[in-house]
Coordinates of C-alpha atoms in Angstrom, one line a residue:
X1 CA -6.0 -9.6 -32.9
X2 CA -9.4 -8.4 -31.8
X3 CA -10.1 -7.0 -28.3
X4 CA -13.6 -6.7 -27.0
X5 CA -14.5 -4.9 -23.8
X6 CA -18.1 -6.1 -23.8
X7 CA -19.8 -9.3 -25.0
X8 CA -22.2 -7.1 -27.1
X9 CA -19.2 -6.1 -29.3
X10 CA -18.9 -9.7 -30.6
X11 CA -20.5 -9.8 -34.0
X12 CA -22.1 -12.7 -35.8
X13 CA -19.1 -12.9 -38.1
X14 CA -16.9 -13.8 -35.1
X15 CA -18.9 -16.9 -34.4
X16 CA -18.6 -19.8 -33.9
X17 CA -15.4 -20.0 -32.0
X18 CA -13.5 -22.1 -29.5
X19 CA -13.3 -20.3 -26.1
X20 CA -10.8 -20.4 -23.3
X21 CA -11.7 -18.8 -20.0
X22 CA -9.8 -17.7 -17.0
X23 CA -8.0 -14.9 -15.2
X24 CA -4.8 -15.7 -17.1
X25 CA -2.9 -13.7 -14.5
X26 CA 0.7 -13.5 -15.9
X27 CA -0.2 -15.7 -18.8
X28 CA 2.2 -18.4 -17.6
X29 CA 3.2 -21.6 -19.2
X30 CA 0.0 -23.4 -17.9
X31 CA -2.2 -20.7 -19.4
X32 CA -0.2 -20.8 -22.8
X33 CA -0.7 -24.6 -22.8
X34 CA -4.5 -24.1 -22.4
X35 CA -4.5 -21.6 -25.3
X36 CA -2.5 -24.0 -27.5
X37 CA -4.9 -26.8 -26.8
X38 CA -7.8 -24.4 -27.6
X39 CA -6.0 -23.8 -30.9
X40 CA -5.8 -27.6 -31.6
X41 CA -9.5 -28.0 -30.9
X42 CA -10.3 -25.0 -33.1
X43 CA -8.3 -26.5 -36.0
X44 CA -10.0 -29.8 -35.5
X45 CA -13.5 -28.1 -35.6
X46 CA -12.8 -26.5 -39.0
X47 CA -10.3 -23.8 -38.4
X48 CA -12.4 -21.7 -36.0
X49 CA -11.0 -18.6 -34.2
X50 CA -9.8 -18.9 -30.6
X51 CA -11.4 -16.4 -28.1
X52 CA -9.7 -15.9 -24.7
X53 CA -12.2 -14.7 -22.2
X54 CA -10.6 -13.0 -19.2
X55 CA -11.8 -10.7 -16.3
X56 CA -11.0 -7.2 -15.2
X57 CA -10.6 -6.6 -12.3
X58 CA -9.5 -9.8 -10.7
X59 CA -12.6 -11.3 -9.2
X60 CA -11.2 -11.4 -5.7
X61 CA -11.0 -7.6 -5.8
X62 CA -14.8 -7.7 -5.8
X63 CA -15.5 -10.8 -3.8
X64 CA -12.9 -10.5 -1.1
X65 CA -10.9 -7.3 -1.5
X66 CA -8.8 -8.1 1.5
X67 CA -7.6 -11.3 -0.1
X68 CA -7.1 -9.9 -3.6
X69 CA -3.7 -10.9 -5.0
X70 CA -1.3 -8.4 -6.6
X71 CA -1.3 -9.0 -10.3
X72 CA 1.5 -10.6 -12.3
X73 CA 0.7 -8.5 -15.4
X74 CA -1.3 -5.4 -16.4
X75 CA -4.4 -5.8 -18.4
X76 CA -2.7 -4.6 -21.5
X77 CA 0.2 -7.0 -21.0
X78 CA -2.3 -9.9 -20.4
X79 CA -4.1 -9.1 -23.7
X80 CA -0.9 -8.8 -25.6
X81 CA 0.5 -12.1 -24.1
X82 CA -2.8 -13.9 -24.9
X83 CA -2.4 -12.9 -28.5
X84 CA 1.2 -14.0 -28.6
X85 CA 0.0 -17.4 -27.1
X86 CA -2.3 -17.9 -30.0
X87 CA -5.6 -16.2 -29.3
X88 CA -7.3 -14.5 -32.2
X89 CA -9.5 -12.4 -30.0
X90 CA -9.7 -11.4 -26.3
X91 CA -13.0 -10.7 -24.5
X92 CA -12.4 -8.6 -21.4
X93 CA -15.4 -9.1 -19.1
X94 CA -15.9 -6.6 -16.4
X95 CA -16.1 -8.4 -13.1
X96 CA -18.5 -6.5 -10.9
X97 CA -21.1 -7.3 -8.3
X98 CA -23.6 -8.2 -11.0
X99 CA -21.4 -10.8 -12.6
X100 CA -20.5 -12.1 -9.1
X101 CA -24.1 -12.9 -8.6
X102 CA -24.6 -14.5 -12.0
X103 CA -25.5 -18.2 -11.9
X104 CA -23.2 -20.7 -13.5
X105 CA -25.9 -21.6 -16.0
X106 CA -26.4 -17.9 -17.0
X107 CA -22.7 -17.3 -17.2
X108 CA -22.2 -20.2 -19.7
X109 CA -25.2 -19.2 -21.8
X110 CA -24.6 -15.4 -21.9
X111 CA -20.9 -15.3 -22.2
X112 CA -19.7 -18.6 -23.8
X113 CA -22.5 -20.2 -25.8
X114 CA -24.5 -17.1 -27.0
X115 CA -21.8 -14.5 -26.3
X116 CA -18.9 -15.8 -28.3
X117 CA -20.6 -18.7 -29.9
X118 CA -18.5 -21.3 -28.4
X119 CA -18.5 -24.6 -30.3
X120 CA -15.8 -25.7 -27.9
X121 CA -14.4 -24.6 -24.6
X122 CA -10.9 -25.3 -23.2
X123 CA -10.1 -24.5 -19.5
X124 CA -7.9 -25.5 -16.7
X125 CA -9.2 -28.4 -14.8
X126 CA -9.6 -26.3 -11.6
X127 CA -11.7 -23.6 -13.4
X128 CA -14.7 -22.4 -11.3
X129 CA -17.4 -20.0 -12.4
X130 CA -20.7 -18.4 -11.4
X131 CA -22.2 -17.3 -8.1
X132 CA -20.1 -18.5 -5.2
X133 CA -17.9 -20.4 -7.7
X134 CA -20.6 -23.1 -7.9
X135 CA -19.7 -24.1 -11.4
X136 CA -16.9 -26.5 -12.2
X137 CA -15.6 -28.3 -15.3
X138 CA -18.2 -31.2 -15.0
X139 CA -21.1 -28.7 -14.9
X140 CA -19.5 -26.7 -17.8
X141 CA -19.4 -29.9 -19.9
X142 CA -22.9 -30.8 -19.1
X143 CA -24.3 -27.3 -20.0
X144 CA -22.2 -27.1 -23.2
X145 CA -23.2 -30.6 -24.3
X146 CA -26.9 -29.4 -24.4
X147 CA -25.8 -27.1 -27.3
X148 CA -23.4 -29.5 -28.9
X149 CA -20.2 -27.8 -27.6
X150 CA -17.2 -29.8 -26.6
X151 CA -15.4 -29.1 -23.3
X152 CA -11.8 -29.9 -22.5
X153 CA -10.4 -29.6 -18.9
X154 CA -6.6 -29.5 -18.7
X155 CA -4.1 -29.9 -15.8
X156 CA -1.8 -26.8 -15.5
X157 CA 1.2 -28.8 -14.4
X158 CA 4.1 -29.5 -16.7
X159 CA 4.9 -32.9 -18.2
X160 CA 7.7 -33.3 -15.7
X161 CA 5.8 -32.1 -12.7
X162 CA 6.7 -28.4 -12.9
X163 CA 4.3 -26.1 -11.0
X164 CA 2.5 -23.7 -13.3
X165 CA 0.3 -21.4 -11.2
X166 CA -0.1 -17.8 -10.5
X167 CA 0.0 -18.5 -6.7
X168 CA 3.3 -20.3 -7.1
X169 CA 4.8 -17.5 -9.1
X170 CA 3.7 -14.9 -6.4
X171 CA 5.3 -17.1 -3.8
X172 CA 8.5 -17.3 -5.7
X173 CA 8.6 -13.5 -6.1
X174 CA 7.9 -13.0 -2.4
X175 CA 11.1 -15.1 -1.8
X176 CA 13.1 -13.2 -4.4
X177 CA 13.4 -16.3 -6.5
X178 CA 12.9 -14.5 -9.9
X179 CA 14.5 -17.4 -11.7
X180 CA 11.8 -19.9 -10.6
X181 CA 9.2 -17.2 -11.5
X182 CA 10.7 -16.9 -14.9
X183 CA 10.7 -20.7 -15.4
X184 CA 7.0 -20.9 -14.6
X185 CA 6.1 -17.8 -16.7
X186 CA 8.3 -18.8 -19.7
X187 CA 9.9 -15.3 -19.6
X188 CA 11.6 -12.9 -17.2
X189 CA 9.2 -11.4 -14.7
X190 CA 8.9 -7.6 -15.0
X191 CA 7.1 -4.6 -13.4
X192 CA 6.2 -1.4 -15.1
X193 CA 5.8 2.2 -13.9
X194 CA 6.6 5.8 -14.4
X195 CA 10.1 6.9 -13.3
X196 CA 9.8 9.5 -10.4
X197 CA 12.4 12.0 -9.2
X198 CA 13.9 10.6 -5.9
X199 CA 16.6 11.9 -3.6
X200 CA 19.2 11.5 -6.4
X201 CA 21.6 9.8 -4.0
X202 CA 22.4 7.2 -6.7
X203 CA 23.6 10.0 -9.0
X204 CA 25.7 11.5 -6.1
X205 CA 27.3 8.0 -5.5
X206 CA 28.0 7.6 -9.2
X207 CA 25.1 5.2 -10.0
X208 CA 22.2 7.2 -11.4
X209 CA 19.0 5.2 -11.0
X210 CA 15.5 5.2 -12.5
X211 CA 13.2 5.0 -9.6
X212 CA 9.7 3.5 -9.8
X213 CA 7.8 3.5 -6.4
X214 CA 6.2 0.2 -5.6
X215 CA 3.0 2.0 -4.7
X216 CA 2.8 3.2 -8.3
X217 CA 2.3 -0.3 -9.6
X218 CA -0.5 -2.7 -8.9
X219 CA 1.6 -5.7 -9.9
X220 CA 3.7 -8.0 -7.6
X221 CA 7.2 -6.9 -6.9
X222 CA 10.1 -9.3 -5.9
X223 CA 11.4 -9.4 -2.4
X224 CA 13.7 -6.6 -1.2
X225 CA 17.2 -7.2 -2.5
X226 CA 19.5 -6.5 -5.4
X227 CA 19.0 -8.1 -8.8
X228 CA 20.5 -8.3 -12.3
X229 CA 18.0 -7.5 -15.0
X230 CA 17.0 -5.2 -17.8
X231 CA 15.1 -2.0 -18.4
X232 CA 13.3 -0.6 -21.5
X233 CA 11.4 2.6 -22.1
X234 CA 7.7 2.2 -23.0
X235 CA 7.4 5.5 -24.8
X236 CA 9.2 4.5 -27.9
X237 CA 8.4 2.0 -30.7
X238 CA 11.9 0.6 -30.7
X239 CA 12.1 -2.3 -28.3
X240 CA 15.6 -1.9 -26.7
X241 CA 16.4 -3.7 -23.4
X242 CA 19.3 -2.2 -21.5
X243 CA 21.3 -4.2 -18.9
X244 CA 20.8 -3.0 -15.3
X245 CA 21.5 -3.6 -11.7
X246 CA 18.2 -3.3 -9.8
X247 CA 17.6 -2.6 -6.1
X248 CA 14.2 -3.3 -4.6
X249 CA 13.5 -1.9 -1.1
X250 CA 13.4 1.2 1.2
X251 CA 17.1 2.2 1.0
X252 CA 17.8 1.3 4.7
X253 CA 21.3 2.8 4.7
X254 CA 19.6 6.2 4.4
X255 CA 16.6 5.3 6.7
X256 CA 14.2 5.4 3.7
X257 CA 10.6 4.5 4.1
X258 CA 9.3 4.4 0.5
X259 CA 9.7 1.1 -1.2
X260 CA 11.0 1.5 -4.7
X261 CA 12.4 -0.4 -7.7
X262 CA 15.6 1.4 -8.5
X263 CA 17.4 0.5 -11.8
X264 CA 20.9 1.6 -12.7
X265 CA 21.4 1.0 -16.3
X266 CA 25.0 -0.3 -16.6
X267 CA 27.6 2.3 -17.6
X268 CA 25.1 4.9 -18.6
X269 CA 24.7 8.3 -17.0
X270 CA 23.2 10.1 -20.0
X271 CA 19.6 8.7 -19.7
X272 CA 16.8 11.2 -19.0
X273 CA 14.0 9.0 -17.7
X274 CA 12.1 11.2 -15.3
X275 CA 8.3 10.9 -16.0
X276 CA 9.0 8.1 -18.5
X277 CA 7.1 4.8 -18.3
X278 CA 9.6 1.9 -18.1
X279 CA 9.5 -1.8 -17.8
X280 CA 12.0 -3.5 -15.5
X281 CA 12.6 -7.2 -16.0
X282 CA 14.4 -9.4 -13.4
X283 CA 17.0 -12.0 -14.4
X284 CA 18.7 -13.1 -11.2
X285 CA 18.9 -12.1 -7.5
X286 CA 22.4 -11.0 -6.4
X287 CA 21.8 -10.6 -2.7
X288 CA 19.4 -9.5 -0.1
X289 CA 18.9 -5.9 1.1
X290 CA 21.4 -4.6 3.6
X291 CA 22.0 -1.6 5.8
X292 CA 25.7 -0.3 5.6
X293 CA 27.5 1.5 8.3
X294 CA 29.2 3.9 5.9
X295 CA 28.8 5.4 2.5
X296 CA 32.1 4.0 1.5
X297 CA 31.1 0.5 2.4
X298 CA 27.8 1.0 0.4
X299 CA 29.7 2.2 -2.7
X300 CA 32.1 -0.7 -2.6
X301 CA 29.2 -3.1 -2.4
X302 CA 27.4 -1.3 -5.3
X303 CA 30.5 -1.6 -7.5
X304 CA 30.5 -5.3 -6.7
X305 CA 26.8 -5.6 -7.6
X306 CA 27.3 -3.8 -10.9
X307 CA 30.3 -6.1 -11.8
X308 CA 28.3 -9.2 -11.0
X309 CA 25.3 -7.9 -13.0
X310 CA 27.5 -7.1 -15.9
X311 CA 29.0 -10.5 -15.9
X312 CA 25.6 -12.1 -15.9
X313 CA 24.0 -9.8 -18.5
X314 CA 26.6 -8.9 -21.1
X315 CA 26.7 -11.5 -23.8
X316 CA 23.9 -14.0 -23.2
X317 CA 20.8 -13.6 -25.2
X318 CA 17.8 -12.0 -23.6
X319 CA 14.2 -13.1 -23.9
X320 CA 11.8 -16.0 -23.2
X321 CA 13.0 -19.0 -21.2
X322 CA 10.6 -21.2 -23.1

């Protein structure tokens, strides 16, 4: 799959194409449906390549930084997921003040029609573009028609009324409902970061954990609580997911102040993960965060958490929910 960081990198050999445009935050089921429909249109137009046009950073970080949402995936994850969804190429457009001031007409001409040579464009029906988000699907259809390009606007809801939106997924994560988030995403939700050395209390209690500070990730993190999930190293080519009990929070029993994602890989005390980049995926919430009156009470609860996580994770297959 080709990845372009500037529209000038798109060569004549890459045109014409069918484009799909959006933030694609999380590349959830609705996004994948749009890419799939772009593929169908591309095939109908003679086997054209599908180009996914996305933005970095999120437009709200430029337009209204105070309202900018936490991401559901890193840029690298987004690009990879778009490729898995069926895109032949991804154009990452830098969203800055200049782009924010671009008129809808210039955006369509410079990025879509001339930029990637769009003979067709497939977007979500709520797609907005151009200065002050003045452009909508109707205007896109009108502008594209002047060049003979076809435009398709699609609803992002499922056939049975499921909600497919990045906002919905963030709301589910804020409530700790990682199962609802996974259903909308089509895969377990995950966060990535570099493991840092903490207080090592988990090791002292018999449950050594890999700690990723929430401040070290720009992606959304589920609500404080304990979860069953999995962890994998990102510094190796081998894709091995290890079952884990995961705690998200500030460690209130010890009056902690730093919010972290702490993962205990089940029945493993031989892993050296300090300074290693890891991905932590959430399968199911076990309970909310609690403050315990004694270390013994905490250890008893941790043992129960681990037993429940093991019962959930050992045996069933792991991967996409789609």
